[in-house]
PDB file of C-alpha atoms in Angstrom:
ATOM      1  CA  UNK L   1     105.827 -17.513 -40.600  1.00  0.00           C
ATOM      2  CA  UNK L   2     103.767 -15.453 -38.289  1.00  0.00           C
ATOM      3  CA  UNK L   3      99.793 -15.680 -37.839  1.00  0.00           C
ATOM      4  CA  UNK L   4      98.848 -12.346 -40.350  1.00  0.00           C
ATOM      5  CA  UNK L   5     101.224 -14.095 -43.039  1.00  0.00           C
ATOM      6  CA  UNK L   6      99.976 -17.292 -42.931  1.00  0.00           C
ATOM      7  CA  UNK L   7      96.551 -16.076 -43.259  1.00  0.00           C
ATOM      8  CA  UNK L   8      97.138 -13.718 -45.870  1.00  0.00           C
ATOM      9  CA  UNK L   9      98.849 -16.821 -48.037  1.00  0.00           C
ATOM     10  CA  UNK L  10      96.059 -18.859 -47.571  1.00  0.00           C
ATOM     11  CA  UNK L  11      93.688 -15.902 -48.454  1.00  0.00           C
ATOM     12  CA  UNK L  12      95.690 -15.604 -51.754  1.00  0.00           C
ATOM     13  CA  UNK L  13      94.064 -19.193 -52.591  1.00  0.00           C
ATOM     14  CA  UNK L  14      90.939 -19.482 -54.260  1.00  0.00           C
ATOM     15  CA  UNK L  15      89.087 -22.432 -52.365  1.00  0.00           C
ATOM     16  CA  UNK L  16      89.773 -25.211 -55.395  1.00  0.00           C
ATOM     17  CA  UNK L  17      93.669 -24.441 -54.981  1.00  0.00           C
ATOM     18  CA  UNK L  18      93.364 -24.486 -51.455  1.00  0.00           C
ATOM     19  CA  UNK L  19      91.816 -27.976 -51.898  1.00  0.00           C
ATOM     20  CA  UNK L  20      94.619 -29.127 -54.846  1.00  0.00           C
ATOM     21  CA  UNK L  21      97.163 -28.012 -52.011  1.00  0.00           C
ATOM     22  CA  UNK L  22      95.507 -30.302 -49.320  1.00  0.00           C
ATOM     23  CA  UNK L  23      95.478 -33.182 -51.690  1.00  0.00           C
ATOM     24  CA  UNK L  24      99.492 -32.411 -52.640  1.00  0.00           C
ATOM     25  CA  UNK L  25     100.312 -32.462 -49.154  1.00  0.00           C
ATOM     26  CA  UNK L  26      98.881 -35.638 -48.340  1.00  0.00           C
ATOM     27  CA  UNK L  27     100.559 -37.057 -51.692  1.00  0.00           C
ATOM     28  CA  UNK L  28     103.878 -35.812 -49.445  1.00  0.00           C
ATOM     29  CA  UNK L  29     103.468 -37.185 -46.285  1.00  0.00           C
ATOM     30  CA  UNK L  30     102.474 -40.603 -48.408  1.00  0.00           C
ATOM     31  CA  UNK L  31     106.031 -40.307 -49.861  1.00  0.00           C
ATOM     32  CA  UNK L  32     107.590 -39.106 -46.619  1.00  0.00           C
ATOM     33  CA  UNK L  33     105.785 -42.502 -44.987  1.00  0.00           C
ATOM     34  CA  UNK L  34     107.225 -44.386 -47.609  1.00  0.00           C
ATOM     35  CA  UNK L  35     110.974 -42.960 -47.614  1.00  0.00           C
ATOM     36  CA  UNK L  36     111.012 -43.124 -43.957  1.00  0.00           C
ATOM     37  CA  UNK L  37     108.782 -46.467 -43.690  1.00  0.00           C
ATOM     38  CA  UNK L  38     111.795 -48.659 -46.219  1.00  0.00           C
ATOM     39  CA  UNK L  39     113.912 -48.023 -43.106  1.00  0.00           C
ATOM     40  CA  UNK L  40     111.621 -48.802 -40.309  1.00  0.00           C
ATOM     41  CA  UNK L  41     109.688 -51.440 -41.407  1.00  0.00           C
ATOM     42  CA  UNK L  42     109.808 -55.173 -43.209  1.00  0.00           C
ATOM     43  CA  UNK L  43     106.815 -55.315 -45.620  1.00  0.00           C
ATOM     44  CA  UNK L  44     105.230 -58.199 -43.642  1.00  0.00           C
ATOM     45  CA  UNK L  45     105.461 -56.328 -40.391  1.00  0.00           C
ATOM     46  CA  UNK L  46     103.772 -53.147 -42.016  1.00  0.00           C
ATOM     47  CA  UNK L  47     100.842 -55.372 -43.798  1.00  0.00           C
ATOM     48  CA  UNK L  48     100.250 -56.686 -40.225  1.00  0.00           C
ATOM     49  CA  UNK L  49      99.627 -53.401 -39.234  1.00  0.00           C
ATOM     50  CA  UNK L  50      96.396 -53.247 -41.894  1.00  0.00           C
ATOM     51  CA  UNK L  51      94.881 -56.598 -41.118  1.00  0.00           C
ATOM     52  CA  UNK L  52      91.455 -56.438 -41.163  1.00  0.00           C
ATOM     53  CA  UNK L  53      89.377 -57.269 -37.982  1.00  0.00           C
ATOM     54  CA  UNK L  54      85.892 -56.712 -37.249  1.00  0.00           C
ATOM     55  CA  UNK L  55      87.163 -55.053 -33.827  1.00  0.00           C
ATOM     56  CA  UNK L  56      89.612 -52.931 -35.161  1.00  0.00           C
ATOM     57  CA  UNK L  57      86.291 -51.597 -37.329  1.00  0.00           C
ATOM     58  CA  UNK L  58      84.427 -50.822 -34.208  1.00  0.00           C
ATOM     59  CA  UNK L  59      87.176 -49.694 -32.162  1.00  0.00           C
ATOM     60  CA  UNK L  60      87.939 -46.909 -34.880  1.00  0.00           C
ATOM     61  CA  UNK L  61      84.152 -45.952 -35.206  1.00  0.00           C
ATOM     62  CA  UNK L  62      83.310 -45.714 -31.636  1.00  0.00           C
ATOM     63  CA  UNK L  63      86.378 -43.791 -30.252  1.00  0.00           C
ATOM     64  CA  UNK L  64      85.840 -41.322 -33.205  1.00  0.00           C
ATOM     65  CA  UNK L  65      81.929 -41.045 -32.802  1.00  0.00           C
ATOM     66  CA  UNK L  66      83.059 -40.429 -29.133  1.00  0.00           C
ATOM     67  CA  UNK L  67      85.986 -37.126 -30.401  1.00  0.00           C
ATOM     68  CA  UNK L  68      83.258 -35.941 -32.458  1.00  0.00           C
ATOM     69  CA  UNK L  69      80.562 -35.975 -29.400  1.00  0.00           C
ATOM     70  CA  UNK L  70      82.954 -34.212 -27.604  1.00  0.00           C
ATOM     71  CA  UNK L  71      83.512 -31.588 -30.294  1.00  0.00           C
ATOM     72  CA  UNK L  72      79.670 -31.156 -31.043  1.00  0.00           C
ATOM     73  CA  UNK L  73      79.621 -30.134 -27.160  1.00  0.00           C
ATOM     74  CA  UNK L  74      82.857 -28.035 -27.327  1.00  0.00           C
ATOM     75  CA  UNK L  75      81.068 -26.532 -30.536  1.00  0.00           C
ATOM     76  CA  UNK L  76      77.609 -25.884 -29.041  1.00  0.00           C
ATOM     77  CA  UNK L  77      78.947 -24.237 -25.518  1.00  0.00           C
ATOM     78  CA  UNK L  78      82.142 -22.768 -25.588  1.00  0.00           C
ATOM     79  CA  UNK L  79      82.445 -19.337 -27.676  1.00  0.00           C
ATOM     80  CA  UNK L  80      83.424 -19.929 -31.480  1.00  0.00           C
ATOM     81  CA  UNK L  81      86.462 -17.805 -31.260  1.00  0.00           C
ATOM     82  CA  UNK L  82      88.220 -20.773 -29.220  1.00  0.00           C
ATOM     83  CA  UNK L  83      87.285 -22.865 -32.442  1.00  0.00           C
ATOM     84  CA  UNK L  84      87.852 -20.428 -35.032  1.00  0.00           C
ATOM     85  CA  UNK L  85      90.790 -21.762 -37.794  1.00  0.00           C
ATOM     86  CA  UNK L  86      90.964 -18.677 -39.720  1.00  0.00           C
ATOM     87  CA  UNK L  87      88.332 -19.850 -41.359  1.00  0.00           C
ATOM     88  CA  UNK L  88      90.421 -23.033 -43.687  1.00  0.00           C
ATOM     89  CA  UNK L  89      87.983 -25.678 -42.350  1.00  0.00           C
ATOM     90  CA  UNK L  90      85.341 -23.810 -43.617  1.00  0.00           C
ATOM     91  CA  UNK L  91      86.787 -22.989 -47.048  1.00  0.00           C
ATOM     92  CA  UNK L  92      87.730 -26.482 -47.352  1.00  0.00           C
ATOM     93  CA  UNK L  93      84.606 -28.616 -46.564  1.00  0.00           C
ATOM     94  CA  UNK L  94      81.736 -25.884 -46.928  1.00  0.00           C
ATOM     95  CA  UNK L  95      81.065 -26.292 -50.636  1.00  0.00           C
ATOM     96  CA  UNK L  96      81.649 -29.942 -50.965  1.00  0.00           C
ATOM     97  CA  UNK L  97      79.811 -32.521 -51.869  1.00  0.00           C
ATOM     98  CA  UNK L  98      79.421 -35.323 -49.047  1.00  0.00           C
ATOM     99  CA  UNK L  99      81.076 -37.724 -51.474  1.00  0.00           C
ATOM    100  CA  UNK L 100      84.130 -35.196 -52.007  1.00  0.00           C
ATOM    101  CA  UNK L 101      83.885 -34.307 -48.463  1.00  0.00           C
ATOM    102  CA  UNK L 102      84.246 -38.353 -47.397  1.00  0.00           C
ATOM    103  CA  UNK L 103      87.580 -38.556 -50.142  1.00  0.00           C
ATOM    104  CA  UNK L 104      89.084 -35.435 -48.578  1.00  0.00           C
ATOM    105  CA  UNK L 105      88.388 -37.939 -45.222  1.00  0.00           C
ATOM    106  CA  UNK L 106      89.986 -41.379 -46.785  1.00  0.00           C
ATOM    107  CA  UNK L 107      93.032 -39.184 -47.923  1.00  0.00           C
ATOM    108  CA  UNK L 108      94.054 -37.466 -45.044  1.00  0.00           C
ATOM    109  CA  UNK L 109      93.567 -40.269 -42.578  1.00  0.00           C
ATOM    110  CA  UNK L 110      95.347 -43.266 -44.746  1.00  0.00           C
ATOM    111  CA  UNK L 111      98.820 -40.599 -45.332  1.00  0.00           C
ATOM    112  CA  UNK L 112      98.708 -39.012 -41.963  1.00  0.00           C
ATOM    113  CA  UNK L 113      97.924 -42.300 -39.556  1.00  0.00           C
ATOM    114  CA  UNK L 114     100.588 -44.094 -41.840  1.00  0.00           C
ATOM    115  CA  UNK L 115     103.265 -41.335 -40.810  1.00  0.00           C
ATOM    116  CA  UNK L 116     102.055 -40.675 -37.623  1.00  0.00           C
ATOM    117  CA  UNK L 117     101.178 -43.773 -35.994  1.00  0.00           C
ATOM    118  CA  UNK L 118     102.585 -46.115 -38.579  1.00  0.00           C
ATOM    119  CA  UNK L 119     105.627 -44.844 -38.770  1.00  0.00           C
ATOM    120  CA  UNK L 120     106.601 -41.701 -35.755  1.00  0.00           C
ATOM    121  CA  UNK L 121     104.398 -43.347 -32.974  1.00  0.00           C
ATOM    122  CA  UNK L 122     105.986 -46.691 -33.550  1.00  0.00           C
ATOM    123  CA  UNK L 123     109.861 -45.475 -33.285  1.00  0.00           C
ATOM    124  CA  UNK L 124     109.279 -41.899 -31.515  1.00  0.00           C
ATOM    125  CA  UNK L 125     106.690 -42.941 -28.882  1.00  0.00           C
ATOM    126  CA  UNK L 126     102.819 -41.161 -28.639  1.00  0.00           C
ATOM    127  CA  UNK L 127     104.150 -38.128 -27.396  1.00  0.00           C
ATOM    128  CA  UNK L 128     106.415 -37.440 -29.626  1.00  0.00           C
ATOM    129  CA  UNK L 129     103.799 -38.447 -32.816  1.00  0.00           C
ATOM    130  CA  UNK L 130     101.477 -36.327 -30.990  1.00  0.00           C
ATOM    131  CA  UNK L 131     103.350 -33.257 -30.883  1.00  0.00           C
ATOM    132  CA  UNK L 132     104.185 -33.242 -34.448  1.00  0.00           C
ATOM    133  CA  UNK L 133     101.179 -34.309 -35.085  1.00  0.00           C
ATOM    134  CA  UNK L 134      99.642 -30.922 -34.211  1.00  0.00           C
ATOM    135  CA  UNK L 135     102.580 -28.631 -35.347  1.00  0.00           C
ATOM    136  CA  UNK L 136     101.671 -30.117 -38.590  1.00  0.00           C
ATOM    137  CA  UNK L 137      98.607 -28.683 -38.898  1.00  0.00           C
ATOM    138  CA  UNK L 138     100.359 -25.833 -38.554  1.00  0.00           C
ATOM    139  CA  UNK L 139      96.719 -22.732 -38.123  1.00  0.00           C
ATOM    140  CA  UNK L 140      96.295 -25.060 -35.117  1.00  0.00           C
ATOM    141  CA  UNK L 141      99.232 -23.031 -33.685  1.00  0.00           C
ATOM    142  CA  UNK L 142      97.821 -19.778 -33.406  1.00  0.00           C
ATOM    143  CA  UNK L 143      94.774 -20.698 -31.213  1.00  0.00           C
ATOM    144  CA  UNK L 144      95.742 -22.334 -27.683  1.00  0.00           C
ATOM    145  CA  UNK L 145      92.156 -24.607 -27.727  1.00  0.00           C
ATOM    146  CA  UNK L 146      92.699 -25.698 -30.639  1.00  0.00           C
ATOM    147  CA  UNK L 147      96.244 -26.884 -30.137  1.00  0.00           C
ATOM    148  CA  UNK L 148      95.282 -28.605 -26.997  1.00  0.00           C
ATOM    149  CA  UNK L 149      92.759 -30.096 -29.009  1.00  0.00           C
ATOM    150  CA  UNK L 150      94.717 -31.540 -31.159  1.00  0.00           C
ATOM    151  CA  UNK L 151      97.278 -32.927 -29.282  1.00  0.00           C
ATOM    152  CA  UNK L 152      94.821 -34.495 -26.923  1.00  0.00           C
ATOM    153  CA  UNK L 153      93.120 -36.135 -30.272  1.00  0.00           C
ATOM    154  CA  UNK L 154      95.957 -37.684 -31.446  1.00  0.00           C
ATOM    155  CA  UNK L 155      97.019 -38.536 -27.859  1.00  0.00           C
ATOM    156  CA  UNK L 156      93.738 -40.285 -28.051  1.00  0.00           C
ATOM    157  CA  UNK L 157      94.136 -42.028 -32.023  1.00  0.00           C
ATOM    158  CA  UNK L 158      97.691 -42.921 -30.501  1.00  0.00           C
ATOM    159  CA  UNK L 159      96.074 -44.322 -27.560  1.00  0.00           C
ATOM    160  CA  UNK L 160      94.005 -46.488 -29.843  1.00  0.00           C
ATOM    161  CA  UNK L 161      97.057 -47.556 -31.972  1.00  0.00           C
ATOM    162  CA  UNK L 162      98.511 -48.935 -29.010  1.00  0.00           C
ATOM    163  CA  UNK L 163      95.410 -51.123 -27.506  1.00  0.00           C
ATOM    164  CA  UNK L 164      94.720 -52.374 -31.160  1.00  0.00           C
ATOM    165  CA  UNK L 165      98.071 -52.261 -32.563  1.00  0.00           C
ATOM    166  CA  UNK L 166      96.179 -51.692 -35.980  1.00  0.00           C
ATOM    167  CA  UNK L 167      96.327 -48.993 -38.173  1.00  0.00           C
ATOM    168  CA  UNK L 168      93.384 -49.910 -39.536  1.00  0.00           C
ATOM    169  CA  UNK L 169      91.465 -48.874 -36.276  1.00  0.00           C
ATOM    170  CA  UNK L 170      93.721 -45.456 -36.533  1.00  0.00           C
ATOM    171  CA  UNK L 171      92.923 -45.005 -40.083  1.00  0.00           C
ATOM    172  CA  UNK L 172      89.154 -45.703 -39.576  1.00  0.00           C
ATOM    173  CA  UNK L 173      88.899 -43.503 -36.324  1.00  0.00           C
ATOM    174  CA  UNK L 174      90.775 -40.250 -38.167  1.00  0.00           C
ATOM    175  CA  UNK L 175      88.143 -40.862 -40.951  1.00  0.00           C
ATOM    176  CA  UNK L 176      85.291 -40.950 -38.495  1.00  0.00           C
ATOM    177  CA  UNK L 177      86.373 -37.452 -36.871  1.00  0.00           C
ATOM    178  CA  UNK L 178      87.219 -35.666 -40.164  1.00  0.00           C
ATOM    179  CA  UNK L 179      83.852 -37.235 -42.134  1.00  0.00           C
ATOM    180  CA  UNK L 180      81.523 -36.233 -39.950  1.00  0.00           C
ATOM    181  CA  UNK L 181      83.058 -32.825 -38.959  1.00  0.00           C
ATOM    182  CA  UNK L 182      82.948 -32.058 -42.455  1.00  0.00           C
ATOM    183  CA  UNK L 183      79.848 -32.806 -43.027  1.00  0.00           C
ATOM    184  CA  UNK L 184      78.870 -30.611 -39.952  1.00  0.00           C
ATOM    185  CA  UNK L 185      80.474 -27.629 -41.713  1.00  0.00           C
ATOM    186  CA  UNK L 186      79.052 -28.141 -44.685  1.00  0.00           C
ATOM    187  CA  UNK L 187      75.824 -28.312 -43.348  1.00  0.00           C
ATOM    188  CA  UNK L 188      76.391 -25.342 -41.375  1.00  0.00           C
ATOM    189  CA  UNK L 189      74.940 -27.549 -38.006  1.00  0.00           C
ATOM    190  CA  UNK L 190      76.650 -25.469 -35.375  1.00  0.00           C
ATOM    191  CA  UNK L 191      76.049 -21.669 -37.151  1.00  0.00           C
TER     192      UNK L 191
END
């Protein structure tokens, strides 16, 4: 599907069903995790892979409060049009409620570190997670910053998988990034 189709789908959506389509998404990669994780993984080894550990905590919130420094500069300096979605961030997060906002967070990170890192990473290798990580997220594809963005972000949550080897850390540091850049779109901090 080209750009002016994609957009015009998405356009189609009022904001609500744009928000029950994130939520069914995530429900599919969860399932997708699952299907592919019964042939990957032993339950033990997987439940090692949540353990919690004070350091996983802190390595998750200080390599995402470090992404999302880095985007507040990207944000503040370099022309909009380089971080310019079409617009689905915005439609997504601007009305929300920071409680809604922080769910929309939880969700997303716990399906998509399971798949990617839990699951892709651990048999494909970082590249390869990270590569599909950002075709995924599919609008990314039409804007060249943001694509490079995106791949080097999950380079660096991959990155993080590997010097923790916890998916908690992953899960925390995706929830970090997509919390707080929420909330700066809903409160309209960079406008």
């Amino acid at each position: 599907m080209n750009k002016e189709k994609y957009f015009n789908v998405l356009n189609q959506l009022t904001d609500k069903e744009l928000v029950k389509h994130l939520y069914i998404t995530q429900i599919i990669l969860i399932i997708l995790s699952a299907g592919l994780g019964i042939f990957v993984f032993h339950m033990e080894d997987f439940g090692s892979l949540l353990l919690f550990k004070w350091t996983y905590v802190l390595a998750g919130l200080s390599v995402g409060a470090a992404v999302v420094f880095m985007d507040m500069i990207f944000m503040k300096y370099i022309p909009g049009k380089y971080h310019d979605d079409g617009g689905l961030n915005k439609r997504i997060f601007r009305q929300r409620h920071p409680v809604h906002i922080a769910v929309i967070a939880a969700v997303v990170s716990v399906s998509e570190e399971i798949l990617f890192r839990g699951v892709i990473q651990t048999n494909l290798g970082l590249l390869a997670a990270s590569i599909i990580f950002a075709v995924v997220h599919y609008r990314y594809l039409f804007n060249w910053f943001l694509f490079i963005n995106i791949i080097f972000i999950s380079l660096i949550i991959g990155c993080v998988y590997l010097w923790t080897g916890s998916l908690l850390a992953t899960i925390i540091m995706h929830f970090t990034i997509d919390f707080s850049l929420g909330l700066l779109i809903r409160y309209k901090v960079f406008e």
